[in-house]
CSV table of C-alpha atoms in Angstrom, one decimal:
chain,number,residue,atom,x,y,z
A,1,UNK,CA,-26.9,60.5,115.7
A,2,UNK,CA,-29.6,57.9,114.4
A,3,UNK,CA,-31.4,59.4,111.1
A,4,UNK,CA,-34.7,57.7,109.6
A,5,UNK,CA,-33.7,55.6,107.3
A,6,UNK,CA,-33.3,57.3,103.8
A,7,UNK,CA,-34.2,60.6,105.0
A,8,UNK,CA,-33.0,63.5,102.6
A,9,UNK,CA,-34.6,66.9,102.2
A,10,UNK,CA,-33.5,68.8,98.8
A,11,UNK,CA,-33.0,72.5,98.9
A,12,UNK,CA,-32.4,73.4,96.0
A,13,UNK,CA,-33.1,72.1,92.4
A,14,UNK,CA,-32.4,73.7,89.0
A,15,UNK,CA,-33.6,71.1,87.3
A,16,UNK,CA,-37.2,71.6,88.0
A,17,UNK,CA,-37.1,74.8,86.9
A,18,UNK,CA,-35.5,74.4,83.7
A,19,UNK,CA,-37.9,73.6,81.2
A,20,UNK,CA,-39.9,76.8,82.2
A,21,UNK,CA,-36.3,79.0,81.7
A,22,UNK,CA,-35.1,77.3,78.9
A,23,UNK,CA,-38.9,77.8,76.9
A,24,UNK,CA,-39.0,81.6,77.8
A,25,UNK,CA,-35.1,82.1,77.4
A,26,UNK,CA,-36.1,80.7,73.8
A,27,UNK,CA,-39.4,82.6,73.7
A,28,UNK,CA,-37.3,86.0,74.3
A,29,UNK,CA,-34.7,84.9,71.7
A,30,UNK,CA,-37.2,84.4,69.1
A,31,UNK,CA,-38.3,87.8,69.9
A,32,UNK,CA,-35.1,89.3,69.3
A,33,UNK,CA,-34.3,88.0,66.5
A,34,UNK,CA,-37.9,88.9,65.0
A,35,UNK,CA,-37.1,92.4,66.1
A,36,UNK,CA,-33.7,92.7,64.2
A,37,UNK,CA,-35.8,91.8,61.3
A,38,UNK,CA,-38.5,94.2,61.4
A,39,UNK,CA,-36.4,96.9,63.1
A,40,UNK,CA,-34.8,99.5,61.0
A,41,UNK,CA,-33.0,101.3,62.8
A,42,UNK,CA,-30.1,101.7,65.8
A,43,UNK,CA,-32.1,99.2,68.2
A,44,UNK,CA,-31.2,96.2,65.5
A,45,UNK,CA,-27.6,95.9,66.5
A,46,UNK,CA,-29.1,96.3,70.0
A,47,UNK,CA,-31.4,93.1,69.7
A,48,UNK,CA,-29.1,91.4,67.5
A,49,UNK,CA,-26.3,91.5,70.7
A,50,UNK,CA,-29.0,90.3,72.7
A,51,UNK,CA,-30.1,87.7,70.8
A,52,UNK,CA,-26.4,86.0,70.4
A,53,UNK,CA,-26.2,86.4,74.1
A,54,UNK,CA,-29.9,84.6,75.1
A,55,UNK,CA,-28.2,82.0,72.3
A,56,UNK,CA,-25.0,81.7,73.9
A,57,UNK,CA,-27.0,81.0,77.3
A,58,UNK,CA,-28.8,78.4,75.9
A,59,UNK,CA,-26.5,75.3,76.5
A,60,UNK,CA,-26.3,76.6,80.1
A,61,UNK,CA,-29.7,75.4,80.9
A,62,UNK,CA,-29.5,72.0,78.4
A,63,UNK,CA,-26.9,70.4,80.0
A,64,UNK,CA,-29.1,70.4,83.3
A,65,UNK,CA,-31.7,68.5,81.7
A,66,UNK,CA,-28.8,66.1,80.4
A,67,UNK,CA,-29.9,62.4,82.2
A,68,UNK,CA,-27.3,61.8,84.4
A,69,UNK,CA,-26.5,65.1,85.4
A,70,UNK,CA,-27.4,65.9,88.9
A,71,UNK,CA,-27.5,69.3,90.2
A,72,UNK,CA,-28.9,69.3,93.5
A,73,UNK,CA,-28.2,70.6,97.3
A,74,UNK,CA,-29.7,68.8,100.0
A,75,UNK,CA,-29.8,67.8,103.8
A,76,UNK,CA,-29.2,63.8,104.8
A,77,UNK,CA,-28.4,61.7,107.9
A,78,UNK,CA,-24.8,62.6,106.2
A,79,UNK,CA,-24.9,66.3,106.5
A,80,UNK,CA,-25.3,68.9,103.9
A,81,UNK,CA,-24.8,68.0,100.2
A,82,UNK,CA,-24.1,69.7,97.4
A,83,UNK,CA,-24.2,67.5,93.7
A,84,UNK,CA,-22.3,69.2,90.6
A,85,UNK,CA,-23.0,67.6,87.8
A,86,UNK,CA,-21.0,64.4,87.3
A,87,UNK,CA,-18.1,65.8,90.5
A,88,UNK,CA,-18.0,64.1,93.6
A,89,UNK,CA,-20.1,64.9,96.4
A,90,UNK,CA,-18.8,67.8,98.5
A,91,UNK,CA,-20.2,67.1,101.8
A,92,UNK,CA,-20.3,69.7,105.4
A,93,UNK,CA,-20.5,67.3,108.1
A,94,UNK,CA,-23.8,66.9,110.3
A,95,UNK,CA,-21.5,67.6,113.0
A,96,UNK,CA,-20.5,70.8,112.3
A,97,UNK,CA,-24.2,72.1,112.1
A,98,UNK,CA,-24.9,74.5,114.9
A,99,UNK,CA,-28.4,76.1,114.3
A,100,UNK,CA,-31.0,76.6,111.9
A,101,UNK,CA,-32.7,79.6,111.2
A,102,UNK,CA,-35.9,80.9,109.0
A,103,UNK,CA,-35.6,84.6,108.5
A,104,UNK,CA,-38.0,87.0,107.1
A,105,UNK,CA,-37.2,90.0,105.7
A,106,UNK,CA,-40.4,91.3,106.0
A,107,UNK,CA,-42.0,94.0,103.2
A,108,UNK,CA,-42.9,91.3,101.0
A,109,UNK,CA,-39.3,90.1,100.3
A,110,UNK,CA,-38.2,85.7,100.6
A,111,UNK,CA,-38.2,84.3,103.5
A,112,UNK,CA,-35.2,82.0,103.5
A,113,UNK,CA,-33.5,79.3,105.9
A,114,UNK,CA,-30.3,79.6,107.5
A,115,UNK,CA,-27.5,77.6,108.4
A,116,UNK,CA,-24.7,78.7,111.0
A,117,UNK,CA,-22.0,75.9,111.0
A,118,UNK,CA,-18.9,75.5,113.1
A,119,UNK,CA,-15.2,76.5,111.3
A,120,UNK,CA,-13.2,75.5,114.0
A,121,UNK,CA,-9.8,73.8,113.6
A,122,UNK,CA,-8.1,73.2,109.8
A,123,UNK,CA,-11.7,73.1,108.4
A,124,UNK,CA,-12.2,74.6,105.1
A,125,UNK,CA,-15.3,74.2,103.4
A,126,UNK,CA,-15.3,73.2,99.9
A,127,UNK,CA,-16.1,75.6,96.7
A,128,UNK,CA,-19.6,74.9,96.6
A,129,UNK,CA,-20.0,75.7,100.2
A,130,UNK,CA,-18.1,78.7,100.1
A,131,UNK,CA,-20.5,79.9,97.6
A,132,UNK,CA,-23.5,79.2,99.6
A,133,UNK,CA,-21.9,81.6,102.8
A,134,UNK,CA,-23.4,84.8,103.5
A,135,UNK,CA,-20.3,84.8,105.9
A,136,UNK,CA,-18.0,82.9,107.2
A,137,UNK,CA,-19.5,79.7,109.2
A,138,UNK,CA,-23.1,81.2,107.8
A,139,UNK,CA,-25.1,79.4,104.9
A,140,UNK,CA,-28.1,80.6,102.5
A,141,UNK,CA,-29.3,77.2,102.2
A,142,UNK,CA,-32.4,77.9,100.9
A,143,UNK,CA,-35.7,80.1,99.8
A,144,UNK,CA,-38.9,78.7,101.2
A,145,UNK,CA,-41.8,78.6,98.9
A,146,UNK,CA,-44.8,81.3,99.1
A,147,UNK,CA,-48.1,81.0,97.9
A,148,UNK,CA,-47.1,81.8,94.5
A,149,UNK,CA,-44.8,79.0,94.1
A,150,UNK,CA,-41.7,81.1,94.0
A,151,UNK,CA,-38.9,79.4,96.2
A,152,UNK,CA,-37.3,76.0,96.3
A,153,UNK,CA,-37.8,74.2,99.5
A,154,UNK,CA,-41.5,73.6,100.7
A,155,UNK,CA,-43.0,74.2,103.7
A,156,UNK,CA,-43.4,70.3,103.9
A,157,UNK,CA,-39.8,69.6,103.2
A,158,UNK,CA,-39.3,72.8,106.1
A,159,UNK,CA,-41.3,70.3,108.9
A,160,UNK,CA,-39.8,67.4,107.9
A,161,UNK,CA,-36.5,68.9,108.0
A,162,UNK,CA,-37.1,70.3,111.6
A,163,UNK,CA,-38.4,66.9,113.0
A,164,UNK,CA,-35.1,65.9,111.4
A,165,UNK,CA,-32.9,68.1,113.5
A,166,UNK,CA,-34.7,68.0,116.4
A,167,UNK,CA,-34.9,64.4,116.6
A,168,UNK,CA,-31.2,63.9,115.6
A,169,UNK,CA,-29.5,66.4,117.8
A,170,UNK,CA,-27.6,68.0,114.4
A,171,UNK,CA,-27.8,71.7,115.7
A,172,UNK,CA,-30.4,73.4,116.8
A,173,UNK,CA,-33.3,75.2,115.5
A,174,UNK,CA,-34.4,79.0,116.1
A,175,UNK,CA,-37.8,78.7,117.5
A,176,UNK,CA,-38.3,82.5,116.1
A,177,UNK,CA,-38.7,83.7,112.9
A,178,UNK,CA,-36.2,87.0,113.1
A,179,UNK,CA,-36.3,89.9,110.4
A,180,UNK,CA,-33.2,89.8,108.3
């Protein structure tokens, strides 16, 4: 298996989205607590719980825009990588890639990319993984951007990582788009 040299593809990103959630998540906060001030009445109590849970949420997102702290999935000559904050690296091998797949749900819904991986032998994929599986030896890796913007992995980063695969040999990769 011979990658191009530094090649890495990221699928998924919180931190780029953050600054957007955390200003409305404070937007909505400020709202609610506006509204247990003017409200006189049962729906106080009601915004008031919902402002001291949009608080409580707020250290959730500031601690991904912490420097240092790298919360990222992505695809290298490696295999596929998932970054927790300051934990180590859990890695599923290159070699246990079997096939990519874009799927589309049709009726306006994400299109996403698929990955089904070997889990043969004593293998057992690590947390992060696990929560990535649809089912067992079948990944969500991704949701490819639409012309709104709404997704994480471009359809750039979606070429580049098919030349990838294709070039490498890791897996294979669906040459139809299927309906969910």
């Amino acid at each position: 298996m011979t990658a191009p040299g530094g090649f890495r593809v990221v699928l998924q990103n919180p931190k780029r989205d953050a600054p957007v959630t955390l200003a409305v998540l404070v937007f909505l906060c400020a709202l609610c607590i506006w509204g247990v001030v003017a409200v006189d009445n049962f729906w106080r109590y009601v915004l008031a719980v919902l402002a001291v849970v949009l608080v409580a949420l707020l250290p959730l997102l500031v601690v991904q825009l912490l420097p240092g702290r790298e919360f990222l999935t992505y695809i290298d000559d490696r295999g596929l990588i998932v970054t927790n904050g300051k934990r180590p690296e859990e890695i599923l091998p290159a070699e246990r890639f079997r096939r990519f797949e874009v799927v589309d749900p049709g009726g306006g819904g994400p299109v996403t990319l698929k990955l089904s991986y070997s889990n043969d032998g004593d293998y057992e994929p690590s947390r992060q993984i696990r929560r990535m599986e649809e089912s067992p030896g079948r990944l969500l890796l991704a949701m490819i951007q639409d012309e709104e913007g709404g997704g994480s992995l471009s359809l750039e980063d979606l070429w580049r990582l098919r030349r990838f695969v294709e070039e490498t040999g890791v897996g294979t990769w669906s040459e139809q788009t299927r309906p969910y």
